[in-house]
Coordinates of C-alpha atoms and ligand atoms in Angstrom, one line a residue:
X188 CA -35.7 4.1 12.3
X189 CA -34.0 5.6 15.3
X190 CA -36.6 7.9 15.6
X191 CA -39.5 5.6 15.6
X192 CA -38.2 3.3 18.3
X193 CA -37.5 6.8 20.6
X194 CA -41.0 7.7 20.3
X195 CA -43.0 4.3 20.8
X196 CA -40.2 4.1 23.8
X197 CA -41.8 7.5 25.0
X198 CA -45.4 6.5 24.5
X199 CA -44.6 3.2 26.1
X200 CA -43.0 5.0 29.2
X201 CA -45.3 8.1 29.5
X202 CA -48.3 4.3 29.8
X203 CA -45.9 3.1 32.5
X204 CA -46.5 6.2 35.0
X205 CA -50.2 5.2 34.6
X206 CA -50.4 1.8 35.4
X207 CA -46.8 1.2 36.6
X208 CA -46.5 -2.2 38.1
X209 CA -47.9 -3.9 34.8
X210 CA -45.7 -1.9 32.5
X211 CA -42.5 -2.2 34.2
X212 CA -41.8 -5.8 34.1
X213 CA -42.7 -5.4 30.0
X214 CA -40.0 -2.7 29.9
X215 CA -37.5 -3.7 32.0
X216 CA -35.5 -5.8 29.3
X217 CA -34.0 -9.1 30.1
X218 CA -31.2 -8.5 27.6
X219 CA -29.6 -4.8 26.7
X220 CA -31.2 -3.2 23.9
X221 CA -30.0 -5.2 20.8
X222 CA -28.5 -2.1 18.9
X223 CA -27.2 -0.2 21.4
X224 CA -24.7 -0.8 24.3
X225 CA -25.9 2.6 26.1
X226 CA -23.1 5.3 24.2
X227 CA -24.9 5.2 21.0
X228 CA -22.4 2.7 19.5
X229 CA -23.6 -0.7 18.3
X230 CA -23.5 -3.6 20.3
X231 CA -20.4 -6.0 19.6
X232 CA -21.3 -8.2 17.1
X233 CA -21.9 -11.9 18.3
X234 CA -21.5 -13.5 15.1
X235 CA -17.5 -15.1 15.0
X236 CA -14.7 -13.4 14.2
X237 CA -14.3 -12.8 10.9
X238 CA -17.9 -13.6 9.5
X239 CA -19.0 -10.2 11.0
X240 CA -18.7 -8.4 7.5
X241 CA -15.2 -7.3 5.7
X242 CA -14.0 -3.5 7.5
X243 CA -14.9 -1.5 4.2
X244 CA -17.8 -3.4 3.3
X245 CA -20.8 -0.6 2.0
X246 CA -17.6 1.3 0.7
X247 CA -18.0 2.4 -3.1
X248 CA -15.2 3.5 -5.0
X249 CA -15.2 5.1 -8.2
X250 CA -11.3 3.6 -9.1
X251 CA -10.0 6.0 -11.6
X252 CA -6.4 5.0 -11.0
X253 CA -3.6 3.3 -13.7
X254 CA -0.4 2.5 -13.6
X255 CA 1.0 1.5 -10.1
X256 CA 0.3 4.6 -7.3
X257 CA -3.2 5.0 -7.4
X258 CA -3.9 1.2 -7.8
X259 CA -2.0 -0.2 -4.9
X260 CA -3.9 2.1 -3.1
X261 CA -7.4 1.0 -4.4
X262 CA -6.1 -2.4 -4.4
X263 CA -5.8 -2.6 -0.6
X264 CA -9.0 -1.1 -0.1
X265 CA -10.5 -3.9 -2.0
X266 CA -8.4 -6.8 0.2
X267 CA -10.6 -4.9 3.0
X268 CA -14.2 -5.1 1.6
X269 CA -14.5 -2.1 -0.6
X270 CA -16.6 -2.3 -3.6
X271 CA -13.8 -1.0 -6.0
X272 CA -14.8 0.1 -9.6
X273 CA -12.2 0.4 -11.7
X274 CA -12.9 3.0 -14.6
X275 CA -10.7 1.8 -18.8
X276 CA -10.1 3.1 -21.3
X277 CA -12.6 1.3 -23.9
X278 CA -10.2 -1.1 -26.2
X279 CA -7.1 0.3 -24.3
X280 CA -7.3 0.0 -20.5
X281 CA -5.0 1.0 -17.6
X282 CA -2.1 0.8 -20.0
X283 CA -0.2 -1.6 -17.5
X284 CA -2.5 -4.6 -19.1
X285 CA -0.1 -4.5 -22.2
X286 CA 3.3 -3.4 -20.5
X287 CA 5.8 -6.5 -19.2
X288 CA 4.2 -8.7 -21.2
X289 CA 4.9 -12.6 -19.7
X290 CA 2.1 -14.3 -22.0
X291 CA 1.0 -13.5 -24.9
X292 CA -2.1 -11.5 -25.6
X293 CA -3.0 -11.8 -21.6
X294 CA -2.8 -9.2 -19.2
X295 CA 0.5 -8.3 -17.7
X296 CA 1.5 -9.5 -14.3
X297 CA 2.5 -5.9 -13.7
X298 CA -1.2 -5.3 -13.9
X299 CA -2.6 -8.3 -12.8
X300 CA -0.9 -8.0 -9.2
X301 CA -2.0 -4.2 -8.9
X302 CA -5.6 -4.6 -9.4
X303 CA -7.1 -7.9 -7.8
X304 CA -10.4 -7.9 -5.9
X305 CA -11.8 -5.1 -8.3
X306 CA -14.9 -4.7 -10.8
X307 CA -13.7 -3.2 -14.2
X308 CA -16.2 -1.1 -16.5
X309 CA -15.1 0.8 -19.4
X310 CA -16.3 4.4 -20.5
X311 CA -15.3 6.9 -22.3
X312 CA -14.4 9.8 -19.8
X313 CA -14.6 12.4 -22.8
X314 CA -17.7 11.2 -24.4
X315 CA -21.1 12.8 -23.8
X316 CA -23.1 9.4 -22.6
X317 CA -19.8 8.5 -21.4
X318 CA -19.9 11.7 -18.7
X319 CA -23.1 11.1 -18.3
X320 CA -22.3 7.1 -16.9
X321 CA -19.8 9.3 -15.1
X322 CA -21.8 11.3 -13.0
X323 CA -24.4 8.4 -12.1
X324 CA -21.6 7.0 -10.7
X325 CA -20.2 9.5 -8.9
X326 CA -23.6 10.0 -7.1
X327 CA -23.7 6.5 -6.1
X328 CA -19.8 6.0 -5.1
X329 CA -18.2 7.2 -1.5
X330 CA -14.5 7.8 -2.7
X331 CA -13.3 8.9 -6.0
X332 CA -9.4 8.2 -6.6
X333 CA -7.6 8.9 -9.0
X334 CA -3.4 9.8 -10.4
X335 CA -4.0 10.9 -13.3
X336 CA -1.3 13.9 -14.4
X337 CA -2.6 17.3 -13.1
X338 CA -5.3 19.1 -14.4
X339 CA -6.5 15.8 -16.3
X340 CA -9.2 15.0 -14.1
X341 CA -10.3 18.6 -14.6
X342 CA -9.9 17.8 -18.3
X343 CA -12.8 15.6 -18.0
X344 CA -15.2 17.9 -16.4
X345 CA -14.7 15.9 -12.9
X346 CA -13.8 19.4 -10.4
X347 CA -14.0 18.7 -7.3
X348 CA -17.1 21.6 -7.1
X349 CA -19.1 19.3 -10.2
X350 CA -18.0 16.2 -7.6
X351 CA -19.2 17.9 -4.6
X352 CA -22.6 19.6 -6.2
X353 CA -23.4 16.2 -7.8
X354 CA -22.4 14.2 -4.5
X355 CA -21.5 16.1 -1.1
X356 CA -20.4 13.1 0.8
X357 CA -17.7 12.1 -2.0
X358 CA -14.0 12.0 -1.0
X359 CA -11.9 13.0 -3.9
X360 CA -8.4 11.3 -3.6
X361 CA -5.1 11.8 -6.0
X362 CA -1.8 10.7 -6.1
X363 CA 0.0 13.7 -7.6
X364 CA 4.0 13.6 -8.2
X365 CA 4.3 17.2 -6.6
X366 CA 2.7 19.0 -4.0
X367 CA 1.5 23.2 -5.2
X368 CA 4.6 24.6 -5.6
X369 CA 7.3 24.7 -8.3
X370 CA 6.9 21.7 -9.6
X371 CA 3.2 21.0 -9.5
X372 CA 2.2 20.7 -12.8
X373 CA 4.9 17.6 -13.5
X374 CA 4.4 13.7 -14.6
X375 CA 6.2 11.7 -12.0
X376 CA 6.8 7.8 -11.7
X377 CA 8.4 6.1 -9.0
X378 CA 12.3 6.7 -9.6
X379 CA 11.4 10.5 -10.1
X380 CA 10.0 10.5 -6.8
X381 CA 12.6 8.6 -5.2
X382 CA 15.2 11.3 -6.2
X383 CA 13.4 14.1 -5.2
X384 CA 11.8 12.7 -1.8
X385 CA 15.6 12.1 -0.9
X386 CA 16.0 8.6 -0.8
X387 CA 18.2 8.3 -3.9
X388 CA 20.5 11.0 -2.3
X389 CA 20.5 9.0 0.6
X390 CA 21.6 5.3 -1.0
X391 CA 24.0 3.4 -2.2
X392 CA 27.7 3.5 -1.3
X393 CA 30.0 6.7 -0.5
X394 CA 32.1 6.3 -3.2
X395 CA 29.3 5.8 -6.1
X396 CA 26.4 7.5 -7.7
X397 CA 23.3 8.2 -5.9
X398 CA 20.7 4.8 -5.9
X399 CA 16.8 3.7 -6.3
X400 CA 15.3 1.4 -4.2
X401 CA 13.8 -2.4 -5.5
X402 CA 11.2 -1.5 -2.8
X403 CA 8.9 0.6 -4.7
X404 CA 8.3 3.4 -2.0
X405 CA 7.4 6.5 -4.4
X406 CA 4.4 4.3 -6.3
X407 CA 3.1 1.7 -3.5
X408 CA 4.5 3.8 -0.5
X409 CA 2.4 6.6 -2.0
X410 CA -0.8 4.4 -2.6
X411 CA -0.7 3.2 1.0
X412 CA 0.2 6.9 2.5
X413 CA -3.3 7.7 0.3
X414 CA -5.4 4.7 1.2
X415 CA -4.7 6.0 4.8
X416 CA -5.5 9.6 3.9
X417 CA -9.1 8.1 2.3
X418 CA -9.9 5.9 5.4
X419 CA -10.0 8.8 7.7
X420 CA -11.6 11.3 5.3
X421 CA -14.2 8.4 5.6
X422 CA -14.2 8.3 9.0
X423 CA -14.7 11.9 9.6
X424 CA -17.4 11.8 7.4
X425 CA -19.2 10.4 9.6
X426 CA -19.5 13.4 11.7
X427 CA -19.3 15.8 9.1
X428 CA -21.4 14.3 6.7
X429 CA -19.5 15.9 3.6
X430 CA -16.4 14.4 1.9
X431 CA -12.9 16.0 1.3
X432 CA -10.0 15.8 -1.4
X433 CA -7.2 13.8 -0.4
X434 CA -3.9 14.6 -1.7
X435 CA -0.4 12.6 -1.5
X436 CA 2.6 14.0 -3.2
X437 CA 4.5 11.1 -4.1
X438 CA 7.8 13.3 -2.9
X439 CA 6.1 14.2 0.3
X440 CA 5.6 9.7 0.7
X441 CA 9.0 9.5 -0.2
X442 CA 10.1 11.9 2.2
X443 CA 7.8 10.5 4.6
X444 CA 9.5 7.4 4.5
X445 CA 12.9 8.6 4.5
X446 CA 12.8 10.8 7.3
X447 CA 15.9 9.0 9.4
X448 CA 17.7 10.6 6.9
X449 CA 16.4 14.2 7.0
X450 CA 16.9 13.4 11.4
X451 CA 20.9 13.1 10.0
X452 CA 20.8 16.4 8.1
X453 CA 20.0 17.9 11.6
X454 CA 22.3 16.1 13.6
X455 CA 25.2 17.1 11.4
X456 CA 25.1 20.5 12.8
X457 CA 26.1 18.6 16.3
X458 CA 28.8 16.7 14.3
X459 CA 30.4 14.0 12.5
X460 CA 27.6 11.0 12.4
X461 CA 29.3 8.7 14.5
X462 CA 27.2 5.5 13.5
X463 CA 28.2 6.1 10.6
X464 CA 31.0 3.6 8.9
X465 CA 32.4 6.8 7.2
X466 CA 33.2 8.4 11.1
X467 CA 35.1 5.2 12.0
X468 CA 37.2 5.4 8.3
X469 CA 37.9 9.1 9.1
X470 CA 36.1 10.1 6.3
X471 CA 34.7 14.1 7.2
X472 CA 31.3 14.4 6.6
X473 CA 30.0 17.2 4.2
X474 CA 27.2 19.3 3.8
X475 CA 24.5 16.7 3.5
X476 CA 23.1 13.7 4.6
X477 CA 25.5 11.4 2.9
X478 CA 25.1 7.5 1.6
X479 CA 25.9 5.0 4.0
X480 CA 25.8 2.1 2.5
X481 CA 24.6 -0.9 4.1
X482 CA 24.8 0.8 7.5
X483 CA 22.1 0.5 9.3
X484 CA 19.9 3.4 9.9
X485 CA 19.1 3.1 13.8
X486 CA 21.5 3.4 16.9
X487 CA 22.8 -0.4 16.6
X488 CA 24.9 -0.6 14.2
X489 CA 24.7 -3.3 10.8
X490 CA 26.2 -4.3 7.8
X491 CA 25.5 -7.1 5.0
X492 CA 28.1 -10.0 5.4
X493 CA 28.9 -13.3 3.2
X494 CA 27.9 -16.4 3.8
X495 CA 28.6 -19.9 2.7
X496 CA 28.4 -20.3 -1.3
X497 CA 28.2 -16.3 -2.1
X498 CA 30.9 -17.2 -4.8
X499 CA 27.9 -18.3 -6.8
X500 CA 24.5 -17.3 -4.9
X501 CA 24.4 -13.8 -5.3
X502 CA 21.7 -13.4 -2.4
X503 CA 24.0 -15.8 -0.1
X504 CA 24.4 -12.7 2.5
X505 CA 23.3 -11.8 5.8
X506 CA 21.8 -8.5 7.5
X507 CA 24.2 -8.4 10.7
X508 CA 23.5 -6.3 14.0
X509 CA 25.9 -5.7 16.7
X510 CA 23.1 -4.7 19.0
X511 CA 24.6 -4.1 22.2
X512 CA 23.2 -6.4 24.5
X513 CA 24.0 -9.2 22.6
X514 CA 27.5 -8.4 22.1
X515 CA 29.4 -11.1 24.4
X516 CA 27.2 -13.3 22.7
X517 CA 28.7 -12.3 19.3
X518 CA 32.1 -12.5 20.7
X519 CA 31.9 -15.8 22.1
X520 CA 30.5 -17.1 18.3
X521 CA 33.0 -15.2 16.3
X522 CA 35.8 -15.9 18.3
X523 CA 36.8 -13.2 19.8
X524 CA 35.8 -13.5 23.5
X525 CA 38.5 -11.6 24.5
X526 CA 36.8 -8.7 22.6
X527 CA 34.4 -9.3 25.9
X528 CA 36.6 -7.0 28.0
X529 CA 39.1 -6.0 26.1
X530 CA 38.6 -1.6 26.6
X531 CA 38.7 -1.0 22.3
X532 CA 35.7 -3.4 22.1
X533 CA 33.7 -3.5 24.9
X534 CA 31.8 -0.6 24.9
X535 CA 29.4 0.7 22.0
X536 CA 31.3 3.9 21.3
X537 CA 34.7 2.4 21.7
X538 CA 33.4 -0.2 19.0
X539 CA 32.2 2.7 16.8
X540 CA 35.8 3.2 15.0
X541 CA 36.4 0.0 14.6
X542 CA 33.1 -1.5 12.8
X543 CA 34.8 -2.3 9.5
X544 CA 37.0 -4.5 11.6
X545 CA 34.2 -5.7 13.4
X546 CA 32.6 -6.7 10.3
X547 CA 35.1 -8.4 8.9
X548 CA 35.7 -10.9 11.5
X549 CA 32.1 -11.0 11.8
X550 CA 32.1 -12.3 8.2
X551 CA 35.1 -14.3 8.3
X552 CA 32.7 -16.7 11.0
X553 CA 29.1 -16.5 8.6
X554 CA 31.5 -17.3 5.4
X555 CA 31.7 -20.6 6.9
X556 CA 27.6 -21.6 7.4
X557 CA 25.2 -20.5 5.3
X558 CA 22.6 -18.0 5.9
X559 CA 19.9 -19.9 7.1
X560 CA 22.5 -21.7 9.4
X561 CA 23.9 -18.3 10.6
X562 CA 20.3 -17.1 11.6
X563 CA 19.5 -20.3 13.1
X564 CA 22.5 -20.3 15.1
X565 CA 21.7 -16.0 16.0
X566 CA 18.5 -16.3 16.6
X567 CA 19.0 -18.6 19.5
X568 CA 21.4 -15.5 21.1
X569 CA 19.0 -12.9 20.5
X570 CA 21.2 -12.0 17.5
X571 CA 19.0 -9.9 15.3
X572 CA 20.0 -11.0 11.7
X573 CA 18.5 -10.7 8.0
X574 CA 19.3 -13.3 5.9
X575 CA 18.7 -11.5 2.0
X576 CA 15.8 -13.9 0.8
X577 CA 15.5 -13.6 -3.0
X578 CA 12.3 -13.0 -4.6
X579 CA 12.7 -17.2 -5.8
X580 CA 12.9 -17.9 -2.0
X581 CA 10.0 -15.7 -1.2
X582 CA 7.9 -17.3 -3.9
X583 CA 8.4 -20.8 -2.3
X584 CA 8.3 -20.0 1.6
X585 CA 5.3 -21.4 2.6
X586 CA 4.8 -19.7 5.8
X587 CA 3.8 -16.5 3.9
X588 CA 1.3 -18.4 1.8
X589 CA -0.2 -19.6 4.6
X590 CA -0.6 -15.8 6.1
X591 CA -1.7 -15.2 3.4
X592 CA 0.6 -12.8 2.3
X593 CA 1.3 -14.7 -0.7
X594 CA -1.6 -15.7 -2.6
X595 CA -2.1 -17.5 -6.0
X596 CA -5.2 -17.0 -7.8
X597 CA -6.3 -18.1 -11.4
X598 CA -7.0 -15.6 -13.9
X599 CA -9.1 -17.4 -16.8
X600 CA -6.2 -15.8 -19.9
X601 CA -3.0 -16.8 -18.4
X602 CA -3.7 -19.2 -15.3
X603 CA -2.5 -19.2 -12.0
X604 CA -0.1 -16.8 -10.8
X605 CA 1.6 -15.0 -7.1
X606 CA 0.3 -12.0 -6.1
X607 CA 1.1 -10.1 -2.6
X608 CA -2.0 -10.4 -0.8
X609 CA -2.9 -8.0 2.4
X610 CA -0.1 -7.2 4.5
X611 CA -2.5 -5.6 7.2
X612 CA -4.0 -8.6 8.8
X613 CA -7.3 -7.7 10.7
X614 CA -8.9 -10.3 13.0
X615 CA -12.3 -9.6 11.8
X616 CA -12.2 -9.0 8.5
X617 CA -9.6 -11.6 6.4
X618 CA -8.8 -10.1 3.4
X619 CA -10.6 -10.4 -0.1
X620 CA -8.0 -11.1 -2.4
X621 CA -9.3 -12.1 -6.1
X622 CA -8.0 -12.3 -9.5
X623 CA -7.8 -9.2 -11.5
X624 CA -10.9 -8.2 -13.7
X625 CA -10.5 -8.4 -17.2
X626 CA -10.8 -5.3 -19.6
X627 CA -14.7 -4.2 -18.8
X628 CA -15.9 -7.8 -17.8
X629 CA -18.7 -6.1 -15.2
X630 CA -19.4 -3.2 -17.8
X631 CA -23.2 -4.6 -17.7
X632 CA -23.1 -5.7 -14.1
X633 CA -22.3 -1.9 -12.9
X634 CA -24.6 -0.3 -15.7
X635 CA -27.3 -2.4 -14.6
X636 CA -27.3 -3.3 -10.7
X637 CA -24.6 -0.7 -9.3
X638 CA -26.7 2.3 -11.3
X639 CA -30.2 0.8 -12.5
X640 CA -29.9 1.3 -16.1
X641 CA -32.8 -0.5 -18.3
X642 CA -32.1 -3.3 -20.9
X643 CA -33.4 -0.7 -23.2
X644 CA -31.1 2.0 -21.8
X645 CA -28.3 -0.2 -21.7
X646 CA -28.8 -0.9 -25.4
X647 CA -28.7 2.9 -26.6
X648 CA -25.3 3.2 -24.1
X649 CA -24.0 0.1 -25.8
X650 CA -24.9 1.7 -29.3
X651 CA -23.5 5.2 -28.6
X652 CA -20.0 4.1 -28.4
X653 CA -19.7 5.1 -24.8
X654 CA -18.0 2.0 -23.7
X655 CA -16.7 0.6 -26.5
X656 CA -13.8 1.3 -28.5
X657 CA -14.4 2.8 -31.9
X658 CA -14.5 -0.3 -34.4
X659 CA -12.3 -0.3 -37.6
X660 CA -14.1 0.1 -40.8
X661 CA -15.3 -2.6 -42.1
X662 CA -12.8 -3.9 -45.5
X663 CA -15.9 -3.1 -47.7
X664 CA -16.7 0.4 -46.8
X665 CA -13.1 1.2 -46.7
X666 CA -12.5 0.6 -50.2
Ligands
COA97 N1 -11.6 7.8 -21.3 C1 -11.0 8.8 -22.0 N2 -9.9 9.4 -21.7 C2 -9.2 8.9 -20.6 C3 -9.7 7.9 -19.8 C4 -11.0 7.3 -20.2 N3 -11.5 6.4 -19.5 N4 -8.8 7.6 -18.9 C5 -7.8 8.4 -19.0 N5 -8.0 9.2 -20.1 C6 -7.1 10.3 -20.6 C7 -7.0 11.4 -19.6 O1 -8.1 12.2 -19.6 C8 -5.7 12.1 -20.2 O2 -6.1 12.9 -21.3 P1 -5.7 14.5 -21.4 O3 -4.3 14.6 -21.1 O4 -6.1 14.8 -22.8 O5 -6.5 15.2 -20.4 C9 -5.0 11.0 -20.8 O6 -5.8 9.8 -20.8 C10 -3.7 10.5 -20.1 O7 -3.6 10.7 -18.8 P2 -2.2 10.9 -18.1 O8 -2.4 10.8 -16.6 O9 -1.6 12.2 -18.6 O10 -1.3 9.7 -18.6 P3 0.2 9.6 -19.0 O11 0.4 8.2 -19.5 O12 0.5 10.7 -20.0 O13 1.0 9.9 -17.7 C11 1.7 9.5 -15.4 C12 1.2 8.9 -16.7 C13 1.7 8.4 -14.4 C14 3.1 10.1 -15.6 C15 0.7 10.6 -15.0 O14 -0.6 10.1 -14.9 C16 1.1 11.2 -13.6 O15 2.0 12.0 -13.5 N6 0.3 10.9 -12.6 C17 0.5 11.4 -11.3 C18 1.6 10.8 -10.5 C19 1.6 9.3 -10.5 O16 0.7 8.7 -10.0 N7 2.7 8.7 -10.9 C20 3.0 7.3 -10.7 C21 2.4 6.4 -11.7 S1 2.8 4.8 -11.2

């Protein structure tokens, strides 16, 4: 198309040197060119923001994720425009549909929230018609993902060198638990990773056993680190024209994430951490990054207070930084102005010994408000607090449904329900979040418009057993 318009621009011009005055008041245009703003780059759009198409919209992805790594990732593709086709098990599914069951017979929550905004179809990976689906959809598709354990994908007949011969430009992205090495060939899920990306080794409290995280930083942290990998493998596409495999070690997210505390492991060469509450108690430090707690992990040092009604609330606590510049402010609340000047308190590292103090008469003052009180009362001072919101109070706080970071959608088996909608908020393209597909509700939808199968094709697919689950014997012929 490009092309075309060059050479009728060329004929049009080589006409101007003839009869010139004519000509050039037809080429000179009033406006710029309409495509192009003079770098080969489209013009900006005119249309308003956020009617100007969804940021992945023309992406295909062939969604061969379960569980909870690979489908956050896929998810949040979706939430920005992606076409995402999620690939089941006939009869069975991504086995999270069953797992955590809330009501009965319906889909789980635990899937429901991990796979909204996408198309499901079923197929047999290891049937013949079922492969054959399979590598229709691979030629029409952009991204394949997939977290499977290793060599499964292989299993199927889906190598990257069948991928690439059947479809060049296709990106071939997998959550693995282990990067080559050792440990390669093993199944991981999210606490396994937490241990061996060091973030277990690194929570918890000094004198107990090593901790996991609520935050689910092996699975989800993984299936954003990959959704990142895919978005640039997409992006050089375009100048390369051929696709790529992605790969995310769920250890190597973990690590990623944790990498203050791999920062520590250096430092201790230097010496004692001295932000750490252990320094202060005169507690030597040992060979390794140890557990700090609820200390915080930067240069201003925190803790997690009471506050009014913890006798009974167990999330009635505070988040409480003695960031430096507001420290006379903190004084002057607490009641301690004196602390203002006096030499053991008034400087950061003259404070450092003396934080479990600190925090104690810090939490003697929030015992008496409660934690909304305390933040309101902070905040004014430039006091930077976290009150511990349960997951009730982040259910019901309406400024995150209005962000839509909390979004309720109705599912037609079990009704409404929460799910986390896009936490990456881009002004021109709001995020698509939609209920969860059942179990190979668009299985005729993708045969037909996504790979142009005929009724009559669809019929013998439908017949073969390809996307259906083998059906029990009849009672008859079973006798
Ligand atoms: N049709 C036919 N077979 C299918 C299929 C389909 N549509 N979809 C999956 N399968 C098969 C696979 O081919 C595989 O068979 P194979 O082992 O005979 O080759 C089998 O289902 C199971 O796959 P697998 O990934 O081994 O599942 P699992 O339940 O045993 O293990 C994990 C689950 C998560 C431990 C594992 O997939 C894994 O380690 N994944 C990578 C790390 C990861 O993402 N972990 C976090 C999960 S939240």
């Amino acid at each position: 198309m490009a092309a075309r318009k060059k050479k009728v621009a060329k004929a049009k011009s080589k006409g101007e040197a003839k009869k010139p005055a004519k000509k050039v008041v037809k080429l000179a245009p009033k406006k710029p060119a309409a495509k192009s703003n003079g770098n080969g780059l489209p013009r900006p759009s005119a249309k308003p923001w956020g009617q100007a198409g969804r940021a992945l919209e023309g992406v295909k992805i062939l969604d061969f994720t379960h569980v909870q790594s690979g489908p956050t990732c896929t998810q949040l593709l979706a939430y920005m425009g992606a076409d995402v086709i999620k690939v089941e098990r006939p009869g069975v599914g991504d086995i999270t549909r069953g797992q955590l069951r809330d009501v009965k017979g319906q889909d789980s929550l635990y899937f429901t929230m991990l796979n909204g905004s996408k198309r499901s179809i079923t197929i047999d990976s290891k049937h013949p018609k079922g492969k054959e689906i399979l590598d229709r959809l691979v030629k029409e598709c952009d991204v394949l993902v997939e977290n499977f354990a290793p060599g499964a994908l292989d299993r199927m007949g889906l190598t990257f060198e069948h991928i690439h011969k059947l479809n060049p430009r296709m990106i071939v992205a997998s959550v693995k638990g282990f990067g080559p090495g050792p440990y390669e060939d093993c199944k991981v899920y999210e606490n396994v990773a937490q241990c061996a990306g060091g973030a277990a080794s690194t929570t918890g409290f000094r004198d107990g056993p090593p901790l996991v995280t609520g935050a689910q930083i092996g699975d989800s942290g993984t299936g954003l680190h990959l959704a990142l990998g895919i978005v640039s493998a997409l992006y050089q596409r375009i100048r390369t024209g051929r696709g790529q495999k992605v790969l995310c070690a769920m250890q190597d997210g973990v690590l990623n994430l944790a990498r203050v505390k791999l920062r520590d492991q250096q430092r201790l060469k230097a010496g004692p951490l001295s932000e750490y509450s252990q320094f202060g108690e005169g507690v030597p430090f040992g060979k390794a990054t140890p557990r700090a707690g609820n200390d915080s992990g930067g240069g201003q040092p925190g803790w997690i207070v009471k506050c009014k009604g913890f006798e009974t609330d167990p999330d009635a606590y505070i988040y409480f930084i003695t960031q430096a510049p507001a420290w006379t402010a903190i004084c002057d609340l607490i009641g301690k102005p004196e602390w203002k000047t006096d030499p053991d308190y008034a400087t950061p590292p003259a404070r450092l010994p003396r934080l479990r103090h600190i925090f104690d008469t810090v939490e003697a003052w929030t015992k008496t408000m409660t934690k909304f009180e305390v933040m309101d009362i902070c905040n004014k001072h430039d006091i930077p607090v976290g009150p511990i919101l349960s997951m009730k109070e982040i259910a019901e706080e309406s400024s995150l449904r209005e962000t839509g970071t909390v979004v309720e959608v109705d599912h037609p088996g079990r009704g409404k329900y929460l799910t986390v909608g896009n936490p990456i908020k881009l002004s021109d393209s709001p995020a698509d979040v939609r209920r969860s597909p059942l179990l190979g509700e668009h299985t005729d939808e993708i045969l037909r418009k996504v790979l142009g199968y005929s009724d009559k094709e669809v019929a013998e697919i439908k017949m073969s057993g390809a996307i259906t689950a083998p059906e029990k014997p009849a009672k008859a012929d079973a006798a």
